[in-house]
mmCIF file of C-alpha atoms in Angstrom:
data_model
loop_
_atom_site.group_PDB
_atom_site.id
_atom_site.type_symbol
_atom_site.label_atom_id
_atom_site.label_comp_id
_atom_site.label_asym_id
_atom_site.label_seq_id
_atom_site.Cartn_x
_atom_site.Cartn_y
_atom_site.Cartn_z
ATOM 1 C CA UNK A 1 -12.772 -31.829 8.927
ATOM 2 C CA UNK A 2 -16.560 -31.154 8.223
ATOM 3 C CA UNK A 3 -17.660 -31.874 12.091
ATOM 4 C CA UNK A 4 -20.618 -29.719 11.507
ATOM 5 C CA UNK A 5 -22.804 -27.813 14.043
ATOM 6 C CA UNK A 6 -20.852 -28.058 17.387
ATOM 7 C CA UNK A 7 -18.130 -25.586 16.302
ATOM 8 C CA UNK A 8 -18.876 -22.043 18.148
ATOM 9 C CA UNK A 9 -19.556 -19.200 16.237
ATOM 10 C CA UNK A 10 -17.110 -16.623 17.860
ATOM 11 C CA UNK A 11 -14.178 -18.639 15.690
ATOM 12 C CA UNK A 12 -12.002 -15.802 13.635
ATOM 13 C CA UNK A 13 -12.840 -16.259 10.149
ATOM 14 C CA UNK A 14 -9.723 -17.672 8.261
ATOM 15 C CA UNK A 15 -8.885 -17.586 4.086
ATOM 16 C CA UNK A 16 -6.688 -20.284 3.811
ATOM 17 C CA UNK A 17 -3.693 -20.691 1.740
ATOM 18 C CA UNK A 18 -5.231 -22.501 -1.371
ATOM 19 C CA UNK A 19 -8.610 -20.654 -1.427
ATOM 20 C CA UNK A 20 -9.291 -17.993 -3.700
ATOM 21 C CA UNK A 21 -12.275 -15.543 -3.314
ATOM 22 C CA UNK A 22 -13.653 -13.047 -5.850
ATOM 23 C CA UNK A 23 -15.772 -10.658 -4.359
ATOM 24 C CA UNK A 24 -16.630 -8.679 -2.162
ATOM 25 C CA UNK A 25 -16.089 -9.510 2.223
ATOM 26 C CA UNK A 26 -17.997 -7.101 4.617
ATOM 27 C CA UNK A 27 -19.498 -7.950 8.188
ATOM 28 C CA UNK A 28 -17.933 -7.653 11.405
ATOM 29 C CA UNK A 29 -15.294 -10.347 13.462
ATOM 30 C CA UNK A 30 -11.687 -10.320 12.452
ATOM 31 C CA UNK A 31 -10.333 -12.193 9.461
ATOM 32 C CA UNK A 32 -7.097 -13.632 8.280
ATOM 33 C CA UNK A 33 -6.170 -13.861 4.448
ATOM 34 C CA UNK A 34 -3.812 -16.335 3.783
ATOM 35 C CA UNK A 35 -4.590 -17.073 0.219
ATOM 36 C CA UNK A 36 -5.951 -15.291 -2.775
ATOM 37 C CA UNK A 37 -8.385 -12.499 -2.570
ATOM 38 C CA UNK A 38 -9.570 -10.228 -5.607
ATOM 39 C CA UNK A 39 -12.533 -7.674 -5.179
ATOM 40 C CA UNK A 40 -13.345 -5.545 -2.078
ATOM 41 C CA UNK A 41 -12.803 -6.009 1.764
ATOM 42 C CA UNK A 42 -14.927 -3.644 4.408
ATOM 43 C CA UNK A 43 -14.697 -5.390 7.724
ATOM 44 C CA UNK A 44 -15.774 -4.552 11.121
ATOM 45 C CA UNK A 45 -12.474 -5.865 12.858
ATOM 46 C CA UNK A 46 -8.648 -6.714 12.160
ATOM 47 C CA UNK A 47 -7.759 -7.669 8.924
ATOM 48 C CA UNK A 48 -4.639 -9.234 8.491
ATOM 49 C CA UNK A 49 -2.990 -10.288 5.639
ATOM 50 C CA UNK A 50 -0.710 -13.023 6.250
ATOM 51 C CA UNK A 51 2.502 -13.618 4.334
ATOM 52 C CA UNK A 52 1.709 -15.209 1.169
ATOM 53 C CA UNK A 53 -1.409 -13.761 0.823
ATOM 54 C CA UNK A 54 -1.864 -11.869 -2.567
ATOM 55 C CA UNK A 55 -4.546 -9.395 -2.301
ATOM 56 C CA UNK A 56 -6.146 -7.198 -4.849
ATOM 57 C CA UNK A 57 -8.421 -5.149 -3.516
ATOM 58 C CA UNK A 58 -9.512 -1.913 -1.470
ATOM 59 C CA UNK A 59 -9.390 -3.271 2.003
ATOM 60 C CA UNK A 60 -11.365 -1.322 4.617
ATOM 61 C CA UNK A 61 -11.317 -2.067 8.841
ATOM 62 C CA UNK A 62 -10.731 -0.590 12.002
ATOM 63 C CA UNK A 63 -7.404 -2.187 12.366
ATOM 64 C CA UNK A 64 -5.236 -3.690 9.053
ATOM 65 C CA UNK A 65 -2.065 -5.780 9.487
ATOM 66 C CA UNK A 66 -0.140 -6.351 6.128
ATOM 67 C CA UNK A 67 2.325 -9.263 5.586
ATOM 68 C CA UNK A 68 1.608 -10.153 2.361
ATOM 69 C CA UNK A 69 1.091 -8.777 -0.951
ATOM 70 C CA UNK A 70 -1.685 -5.975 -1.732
ATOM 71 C CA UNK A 71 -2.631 -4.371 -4.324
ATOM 72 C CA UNK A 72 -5.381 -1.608 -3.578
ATOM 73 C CA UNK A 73 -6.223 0.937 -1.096
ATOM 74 C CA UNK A 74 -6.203 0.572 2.461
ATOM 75 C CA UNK A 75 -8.435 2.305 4.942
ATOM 76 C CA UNK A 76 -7.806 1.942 8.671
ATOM 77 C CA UNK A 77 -10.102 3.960 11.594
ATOM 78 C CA UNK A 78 -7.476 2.699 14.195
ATOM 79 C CA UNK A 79 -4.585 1.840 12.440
ATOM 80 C CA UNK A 80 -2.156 0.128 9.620
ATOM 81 C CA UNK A 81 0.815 -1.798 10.395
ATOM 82 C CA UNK A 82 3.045 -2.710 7.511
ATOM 83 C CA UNK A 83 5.062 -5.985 8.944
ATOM 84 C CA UNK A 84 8.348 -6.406 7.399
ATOM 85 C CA UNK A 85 7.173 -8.888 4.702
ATOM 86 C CA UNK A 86 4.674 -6.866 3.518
ATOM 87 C CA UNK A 87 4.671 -5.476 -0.442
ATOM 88 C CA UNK A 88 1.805 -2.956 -0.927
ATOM 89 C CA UNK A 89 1.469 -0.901 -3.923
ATOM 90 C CA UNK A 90 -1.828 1.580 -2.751
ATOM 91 C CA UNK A 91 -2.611 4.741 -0.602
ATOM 92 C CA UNK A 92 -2.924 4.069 3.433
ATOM 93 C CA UNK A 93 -5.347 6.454 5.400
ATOM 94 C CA UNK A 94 -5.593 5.647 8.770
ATOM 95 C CA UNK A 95 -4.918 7.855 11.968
ATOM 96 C CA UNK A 96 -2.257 5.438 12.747
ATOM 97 C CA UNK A 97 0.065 3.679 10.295
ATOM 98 C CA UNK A 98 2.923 1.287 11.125
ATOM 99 C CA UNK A 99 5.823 0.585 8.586
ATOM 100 C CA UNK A 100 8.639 -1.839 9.674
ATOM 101 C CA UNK A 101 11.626 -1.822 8.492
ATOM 102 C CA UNK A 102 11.948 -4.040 5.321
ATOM 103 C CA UNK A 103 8.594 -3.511 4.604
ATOM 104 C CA UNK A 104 7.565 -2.226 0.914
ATOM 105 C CA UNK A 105 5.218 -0.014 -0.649
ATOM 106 C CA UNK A 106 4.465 2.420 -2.822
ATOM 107 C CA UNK A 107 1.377 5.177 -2.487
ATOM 108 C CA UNK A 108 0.032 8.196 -0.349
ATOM 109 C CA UNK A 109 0.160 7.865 3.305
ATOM 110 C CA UNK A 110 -2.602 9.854 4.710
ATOM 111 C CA UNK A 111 -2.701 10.176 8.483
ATOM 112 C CA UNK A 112 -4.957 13.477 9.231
ATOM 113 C CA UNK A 113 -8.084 11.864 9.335
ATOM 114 C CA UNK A 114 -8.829 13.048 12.932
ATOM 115 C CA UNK A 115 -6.894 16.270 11.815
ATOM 116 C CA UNK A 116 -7.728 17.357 9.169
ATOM 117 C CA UNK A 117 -9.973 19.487 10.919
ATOM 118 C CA UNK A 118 -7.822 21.328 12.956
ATOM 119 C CA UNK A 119 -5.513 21.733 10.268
ATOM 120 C CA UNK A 120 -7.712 23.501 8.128
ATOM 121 C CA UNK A 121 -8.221 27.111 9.877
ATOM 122 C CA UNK A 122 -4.631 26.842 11.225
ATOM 123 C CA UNK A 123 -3.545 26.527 7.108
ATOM 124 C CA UNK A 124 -5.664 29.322 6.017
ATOM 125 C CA UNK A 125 -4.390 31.998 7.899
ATOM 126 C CA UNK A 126 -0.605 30.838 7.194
ATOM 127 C CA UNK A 127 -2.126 30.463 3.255
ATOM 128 C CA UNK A 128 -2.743 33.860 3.267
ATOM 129 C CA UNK A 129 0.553 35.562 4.107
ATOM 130 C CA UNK A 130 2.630 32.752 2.141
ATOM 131 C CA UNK A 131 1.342 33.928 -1.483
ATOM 132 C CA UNK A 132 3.449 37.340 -0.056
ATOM 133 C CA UNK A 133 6.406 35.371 0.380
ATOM 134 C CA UNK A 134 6.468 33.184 -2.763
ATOM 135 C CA UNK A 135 5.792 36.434 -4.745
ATOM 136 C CA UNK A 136 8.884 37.626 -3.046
ATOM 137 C CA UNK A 137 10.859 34.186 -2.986
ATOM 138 C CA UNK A 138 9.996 33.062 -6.226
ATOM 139 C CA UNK A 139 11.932 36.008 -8.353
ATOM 140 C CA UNK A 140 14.587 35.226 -5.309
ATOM 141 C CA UNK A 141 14.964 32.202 -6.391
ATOM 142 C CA UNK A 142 15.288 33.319 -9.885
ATOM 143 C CA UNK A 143 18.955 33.933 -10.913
ATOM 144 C CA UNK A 144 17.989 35.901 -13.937
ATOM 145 C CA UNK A 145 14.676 37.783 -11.612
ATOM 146 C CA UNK A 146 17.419 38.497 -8.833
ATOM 147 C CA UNK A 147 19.259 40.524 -11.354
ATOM 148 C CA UNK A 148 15.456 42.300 -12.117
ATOM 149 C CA UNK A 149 15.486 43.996 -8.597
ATOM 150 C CA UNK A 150 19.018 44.626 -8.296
ATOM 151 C CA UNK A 151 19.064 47.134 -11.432
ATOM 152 C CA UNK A 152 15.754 48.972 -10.601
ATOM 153 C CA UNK A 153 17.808 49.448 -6.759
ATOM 154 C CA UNK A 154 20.204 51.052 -8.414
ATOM 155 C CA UNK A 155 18.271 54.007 -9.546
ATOM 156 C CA UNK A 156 16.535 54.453 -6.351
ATOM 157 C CA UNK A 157 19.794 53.906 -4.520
ATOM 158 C CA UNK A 158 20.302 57.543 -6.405
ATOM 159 C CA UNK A 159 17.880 58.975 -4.168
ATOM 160 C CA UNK A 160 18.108 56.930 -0.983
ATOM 161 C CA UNK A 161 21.455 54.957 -0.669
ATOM 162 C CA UNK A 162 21.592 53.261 2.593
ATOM 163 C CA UNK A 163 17.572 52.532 2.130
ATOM 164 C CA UNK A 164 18.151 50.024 -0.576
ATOM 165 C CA UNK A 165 21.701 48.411 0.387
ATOM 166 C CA UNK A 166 19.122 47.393 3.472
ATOM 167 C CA UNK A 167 16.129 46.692 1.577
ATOM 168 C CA UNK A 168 18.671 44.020 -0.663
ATOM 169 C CA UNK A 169 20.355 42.294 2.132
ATOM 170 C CA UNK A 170 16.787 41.249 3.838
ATOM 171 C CA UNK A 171 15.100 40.181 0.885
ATOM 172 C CA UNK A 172 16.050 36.996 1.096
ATOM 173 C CA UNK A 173 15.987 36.264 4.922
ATOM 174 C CA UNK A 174 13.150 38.689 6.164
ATOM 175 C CA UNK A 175 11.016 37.741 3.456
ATOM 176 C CA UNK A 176 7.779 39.202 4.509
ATOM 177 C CA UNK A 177 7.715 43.107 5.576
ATOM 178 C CA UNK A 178 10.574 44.145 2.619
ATOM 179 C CA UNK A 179 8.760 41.975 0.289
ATOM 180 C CA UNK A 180 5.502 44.206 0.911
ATOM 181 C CA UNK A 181 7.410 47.275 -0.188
ATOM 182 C CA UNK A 182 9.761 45.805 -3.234
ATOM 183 C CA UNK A 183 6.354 44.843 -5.397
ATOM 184 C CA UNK A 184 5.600 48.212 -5.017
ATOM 185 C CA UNK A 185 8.893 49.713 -6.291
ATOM 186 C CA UNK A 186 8.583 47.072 -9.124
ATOM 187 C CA UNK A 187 5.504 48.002 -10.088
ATOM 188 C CA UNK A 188 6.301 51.377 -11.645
ATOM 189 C CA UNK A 189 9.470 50.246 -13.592
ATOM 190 C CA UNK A 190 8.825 46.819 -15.618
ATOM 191 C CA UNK A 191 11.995 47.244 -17.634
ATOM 192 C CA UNK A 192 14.357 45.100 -16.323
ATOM 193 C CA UNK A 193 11.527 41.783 -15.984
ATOM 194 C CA UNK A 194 11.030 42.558 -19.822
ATOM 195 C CA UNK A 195 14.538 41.166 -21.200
ATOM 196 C CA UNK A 196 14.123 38.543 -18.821
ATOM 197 C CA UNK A 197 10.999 37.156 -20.550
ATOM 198 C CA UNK A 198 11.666 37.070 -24.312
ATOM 199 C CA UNK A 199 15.372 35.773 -23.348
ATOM 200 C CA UNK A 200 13.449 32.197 -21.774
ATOM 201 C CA UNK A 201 10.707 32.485 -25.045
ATOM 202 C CA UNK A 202 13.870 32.160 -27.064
ATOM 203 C CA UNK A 203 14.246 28.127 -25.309
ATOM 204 C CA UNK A 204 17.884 28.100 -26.428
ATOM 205 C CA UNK A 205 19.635 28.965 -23.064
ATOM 206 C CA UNK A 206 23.152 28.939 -24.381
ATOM 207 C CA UNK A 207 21.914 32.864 -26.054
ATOM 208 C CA UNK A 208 20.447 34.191 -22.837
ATOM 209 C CA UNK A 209 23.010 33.100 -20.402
ATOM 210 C CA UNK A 210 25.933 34.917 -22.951
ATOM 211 C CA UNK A 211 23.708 37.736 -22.718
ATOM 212 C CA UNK A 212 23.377 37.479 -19.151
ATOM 213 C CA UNK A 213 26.972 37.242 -18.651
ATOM 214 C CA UNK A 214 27.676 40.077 -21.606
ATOM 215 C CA UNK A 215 24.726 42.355 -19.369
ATOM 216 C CA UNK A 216 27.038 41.518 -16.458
ATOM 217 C CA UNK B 16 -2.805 -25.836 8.699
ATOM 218 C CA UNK B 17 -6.243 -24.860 8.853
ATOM 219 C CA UNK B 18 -8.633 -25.247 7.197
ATOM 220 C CA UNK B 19 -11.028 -22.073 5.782
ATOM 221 C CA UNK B 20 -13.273 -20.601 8.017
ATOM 222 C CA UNK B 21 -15.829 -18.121 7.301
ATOM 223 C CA UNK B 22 -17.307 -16.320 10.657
ATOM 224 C CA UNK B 23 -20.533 -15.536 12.123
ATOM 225 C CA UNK B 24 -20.300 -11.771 11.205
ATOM 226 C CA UNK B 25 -18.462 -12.286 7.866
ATOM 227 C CA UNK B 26 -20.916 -11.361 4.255
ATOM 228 C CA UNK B 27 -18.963 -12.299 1.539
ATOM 229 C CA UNK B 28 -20.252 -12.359 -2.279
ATOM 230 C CA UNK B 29 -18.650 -13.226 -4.436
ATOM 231 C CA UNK B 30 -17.151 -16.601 -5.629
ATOM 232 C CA UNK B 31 -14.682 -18.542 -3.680
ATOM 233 C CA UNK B 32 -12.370 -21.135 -4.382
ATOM 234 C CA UNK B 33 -10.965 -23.641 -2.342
ATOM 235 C CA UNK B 34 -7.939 -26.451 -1.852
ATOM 236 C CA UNK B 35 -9.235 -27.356 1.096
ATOM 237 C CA UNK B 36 -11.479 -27.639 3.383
ATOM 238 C CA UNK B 37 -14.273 -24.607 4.065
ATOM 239 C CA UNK B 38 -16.622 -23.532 7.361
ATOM 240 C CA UNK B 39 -18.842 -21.454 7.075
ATOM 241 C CA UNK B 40 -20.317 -19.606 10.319
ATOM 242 C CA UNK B 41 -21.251 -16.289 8.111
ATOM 243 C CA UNK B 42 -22.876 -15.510 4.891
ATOM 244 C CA UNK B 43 -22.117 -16.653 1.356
ATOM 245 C CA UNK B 44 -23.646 -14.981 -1.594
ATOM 246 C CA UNK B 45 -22.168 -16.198 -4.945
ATOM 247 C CA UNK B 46 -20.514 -19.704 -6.022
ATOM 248 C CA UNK B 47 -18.349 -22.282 -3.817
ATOM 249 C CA UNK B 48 -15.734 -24.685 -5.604
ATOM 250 C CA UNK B 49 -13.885 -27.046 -3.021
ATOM 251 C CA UNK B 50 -11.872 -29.776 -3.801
ATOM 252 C CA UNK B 51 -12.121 -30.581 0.182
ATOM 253 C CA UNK B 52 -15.177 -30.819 2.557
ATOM 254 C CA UNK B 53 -17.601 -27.490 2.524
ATOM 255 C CA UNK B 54 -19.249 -27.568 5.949
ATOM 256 C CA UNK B 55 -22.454 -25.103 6.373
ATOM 257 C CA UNK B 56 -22.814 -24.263 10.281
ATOM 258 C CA UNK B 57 -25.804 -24.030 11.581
ATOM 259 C CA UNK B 58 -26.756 -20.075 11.770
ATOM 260 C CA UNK B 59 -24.779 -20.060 8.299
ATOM 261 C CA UNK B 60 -26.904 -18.404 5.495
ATOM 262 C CA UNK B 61 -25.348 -19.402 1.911
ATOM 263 C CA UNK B 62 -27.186 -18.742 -1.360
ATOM 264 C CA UNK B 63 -24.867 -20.045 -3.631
ATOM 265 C CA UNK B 64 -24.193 -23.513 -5.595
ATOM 266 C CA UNK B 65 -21.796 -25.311 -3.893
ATOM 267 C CA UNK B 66 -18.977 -27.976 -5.197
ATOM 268 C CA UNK B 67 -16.867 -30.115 -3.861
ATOM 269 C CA UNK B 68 -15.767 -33.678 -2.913
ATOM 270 C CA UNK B 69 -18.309 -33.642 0.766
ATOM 271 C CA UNK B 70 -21.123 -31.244 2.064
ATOM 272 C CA UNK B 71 -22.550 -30.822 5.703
ATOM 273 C CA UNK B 72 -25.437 -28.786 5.936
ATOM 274 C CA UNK B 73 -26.352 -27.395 9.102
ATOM 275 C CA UNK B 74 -27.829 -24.017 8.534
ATOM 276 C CA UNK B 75 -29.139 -22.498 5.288
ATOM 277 C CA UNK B 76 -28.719 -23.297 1.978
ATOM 278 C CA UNK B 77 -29.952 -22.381 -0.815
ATOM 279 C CA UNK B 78 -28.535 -23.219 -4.223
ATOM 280 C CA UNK B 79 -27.790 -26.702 -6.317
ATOM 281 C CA UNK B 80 -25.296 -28.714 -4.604
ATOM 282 C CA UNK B 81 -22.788 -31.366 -6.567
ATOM 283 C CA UNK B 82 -20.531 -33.550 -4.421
ATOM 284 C CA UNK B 83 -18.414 -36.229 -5.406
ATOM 285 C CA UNK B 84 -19.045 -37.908 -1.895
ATOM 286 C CA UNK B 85 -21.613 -37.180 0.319
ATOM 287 C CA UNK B 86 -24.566 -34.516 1.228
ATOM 288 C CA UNK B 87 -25.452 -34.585 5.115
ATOM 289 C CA UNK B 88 -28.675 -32.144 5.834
ATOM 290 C CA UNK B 89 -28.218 -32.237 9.463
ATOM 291 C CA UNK B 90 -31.085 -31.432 12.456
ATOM 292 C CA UNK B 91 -32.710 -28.070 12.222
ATOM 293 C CA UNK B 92 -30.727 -27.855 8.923
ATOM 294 C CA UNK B 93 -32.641 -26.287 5.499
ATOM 295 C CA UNK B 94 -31.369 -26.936 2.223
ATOM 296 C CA UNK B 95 -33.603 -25.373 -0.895
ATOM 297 C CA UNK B 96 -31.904 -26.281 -4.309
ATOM 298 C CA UNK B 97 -31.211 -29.702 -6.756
ATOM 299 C CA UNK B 98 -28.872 -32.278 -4.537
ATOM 300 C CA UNK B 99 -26.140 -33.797 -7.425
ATOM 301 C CA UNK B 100 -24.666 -36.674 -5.143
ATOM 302 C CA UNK B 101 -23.198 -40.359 -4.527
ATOM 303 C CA UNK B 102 -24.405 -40.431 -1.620
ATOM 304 C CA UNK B 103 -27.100 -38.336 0.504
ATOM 305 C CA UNK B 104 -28.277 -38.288 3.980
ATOM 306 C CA UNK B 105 -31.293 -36.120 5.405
ATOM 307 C CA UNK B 106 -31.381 -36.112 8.938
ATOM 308 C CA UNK B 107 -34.714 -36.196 11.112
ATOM 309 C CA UNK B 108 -35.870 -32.679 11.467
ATOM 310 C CA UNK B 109 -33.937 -31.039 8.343
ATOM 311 C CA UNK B 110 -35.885 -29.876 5.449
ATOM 312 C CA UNK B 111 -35.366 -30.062 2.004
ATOM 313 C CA UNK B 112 -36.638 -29.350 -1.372
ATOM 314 C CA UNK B 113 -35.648 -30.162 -4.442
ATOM 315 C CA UNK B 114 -34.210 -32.825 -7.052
ATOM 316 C CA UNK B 115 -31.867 -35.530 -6.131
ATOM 317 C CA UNK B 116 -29.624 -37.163 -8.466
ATOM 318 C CA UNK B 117 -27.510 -40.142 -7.165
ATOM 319 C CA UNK B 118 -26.188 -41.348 -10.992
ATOM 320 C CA UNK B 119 -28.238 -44.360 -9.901
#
């Protein structure tokens, strides 16, 4: 077993099933855990963690194949593949990640490592115009809020009636260009938001939604 | 199945444990426990004290060694460190220095 010397040095580097390491692993060369390993893994290589491994660490290489048990983060600059015997409770970042079916984990995937950057200015723009729409969605979404806008249509429908009936029906689909002009009808009358606000303050919901129905 | 084996490129530190048998091509920093053989390869830097039932030596080490069986320092081999042993060979050509104890 302990034929020293001769061996070559390219041999994979193997953690066998009763070893247990506490620690930290780094270097380059691919290595197989088959037993225990608590501490820190940053490898230069595939990592693989065989079934029956229990690992409890932040494992770090340029390619990471779980079968076993891990407990920690995993960082992959190629890519993660989850086998279906694998239980990992930890995030995954890697441009490339691998579940099979059967496999189990729990954490945040993050894949846009190579993206991330492109992402970015194509978010901003699309940030910008979507605080417009959740202004506009969010009293949508509202029961009691879609009840706000209604009433204050009603005494501009005095003025303009087909305008409004229009302006109502959109709302909801065409979110953007009537939501840029509803704000500013809001604006001047505040009334109907007012009710609105003390009737949630109140935190017993069986009073406002009577009065709701009773305003209805 | 096989046995442990550490590679070339491989730095670990840290403390490892082991059923059975360990190579090690790479670099140990830390403490060894082996209830099988521990074999350091020539090329092999370890600075740790190593246990276990047999020891080869063929690269460096530098620590206390305690083996229930034998202690080999092979050729070209250095071993820096107190030598705990039933039985200890130093090959022509290795280098040692240090304090052996063979419970005589």
């Amino acid at each position: 077993m302990a034929a020293p010397i001769s061996r070559g040095q390219t041999a994979a580097s193997v953690l066998a099933e009763g070893l247990t390491l506490t620690g930290r692993v780094a270097g380059s060369g691919d290595l197989e855990v088959r037993g225990h390993l608590e501490g820190e893994v940053d490898l230069e290589g595939e990592l693989t963690l065989a079934e029956g491994a229990t690992v409890r660490a932040n494992v770090s290489a340029t390619r990471v194949v779980v079968r076993g048990a891990l407990l920690g983060d995993v960082r992959a600059g190629d890519s993660i593949v989850l086998e279906a015997s694998a239980r990992v409770v930890g995030d995954l970042t890697s441009p490339r990640i691998t579940i099979a079916l059967g496999a189990q984990i729990r954490g945040n995937l993050d894949m846009s490592e190579a993206e991330t950057t492109r992402i970015v200015p194509a978010t901003r723009p699309a940030v910008v115009s979507r605080p417009v729409e959740t202004r506009a969605s969010a009293p949508a979404a509202r029961p009691m809020a879609q009840k706000g806008p209604i009433t204050p249509a009603k005494p501009v429908a005095v003025t303009r009636k087909p305008a409004p009936v229009v302006a109502v029906a959109p709302a909801p689909a065409a979110e953007e260009a009537p939501a840029a002009e509803e704000p500013k009808a809001d604006a001047p009358r505040k009334e109907p938001p007012s009710p609105v606000v003390p009737a949630i303050k109140k935190g017993q919901k069986a009073q406002p939604k009577r009065k709701a129905h009773e305003a209805k | 199945m096989a046995s442990t084996v550490i590679g070339a490129g491989i730095v670990i530190e840290g403390e490892v444990e082991s059923d059975e048998a360990l190579v090690i091509h790479g670099t140990i920093r830390g403490k060894i426990d082996s209830k099988e053989s521990v074999a350091v390869e020539q090329g092999s830097t370890v600075e740790a004290d190593v246990s276990a039932r047999e020891v080869t030596v063929g690269g460096n080490l530098t620590g206390n060694v305690t083996a229930e069986g034998r202690v080999v320092i092979a050729t070209g081999a250095r071993l820096i460190g107190d030598v705990k042993a039933a039985r200890f060979t130093i090959q022509d050509g290795a280098q040692f220095k240090g304090h052996v104890d063979m419970d005589v």
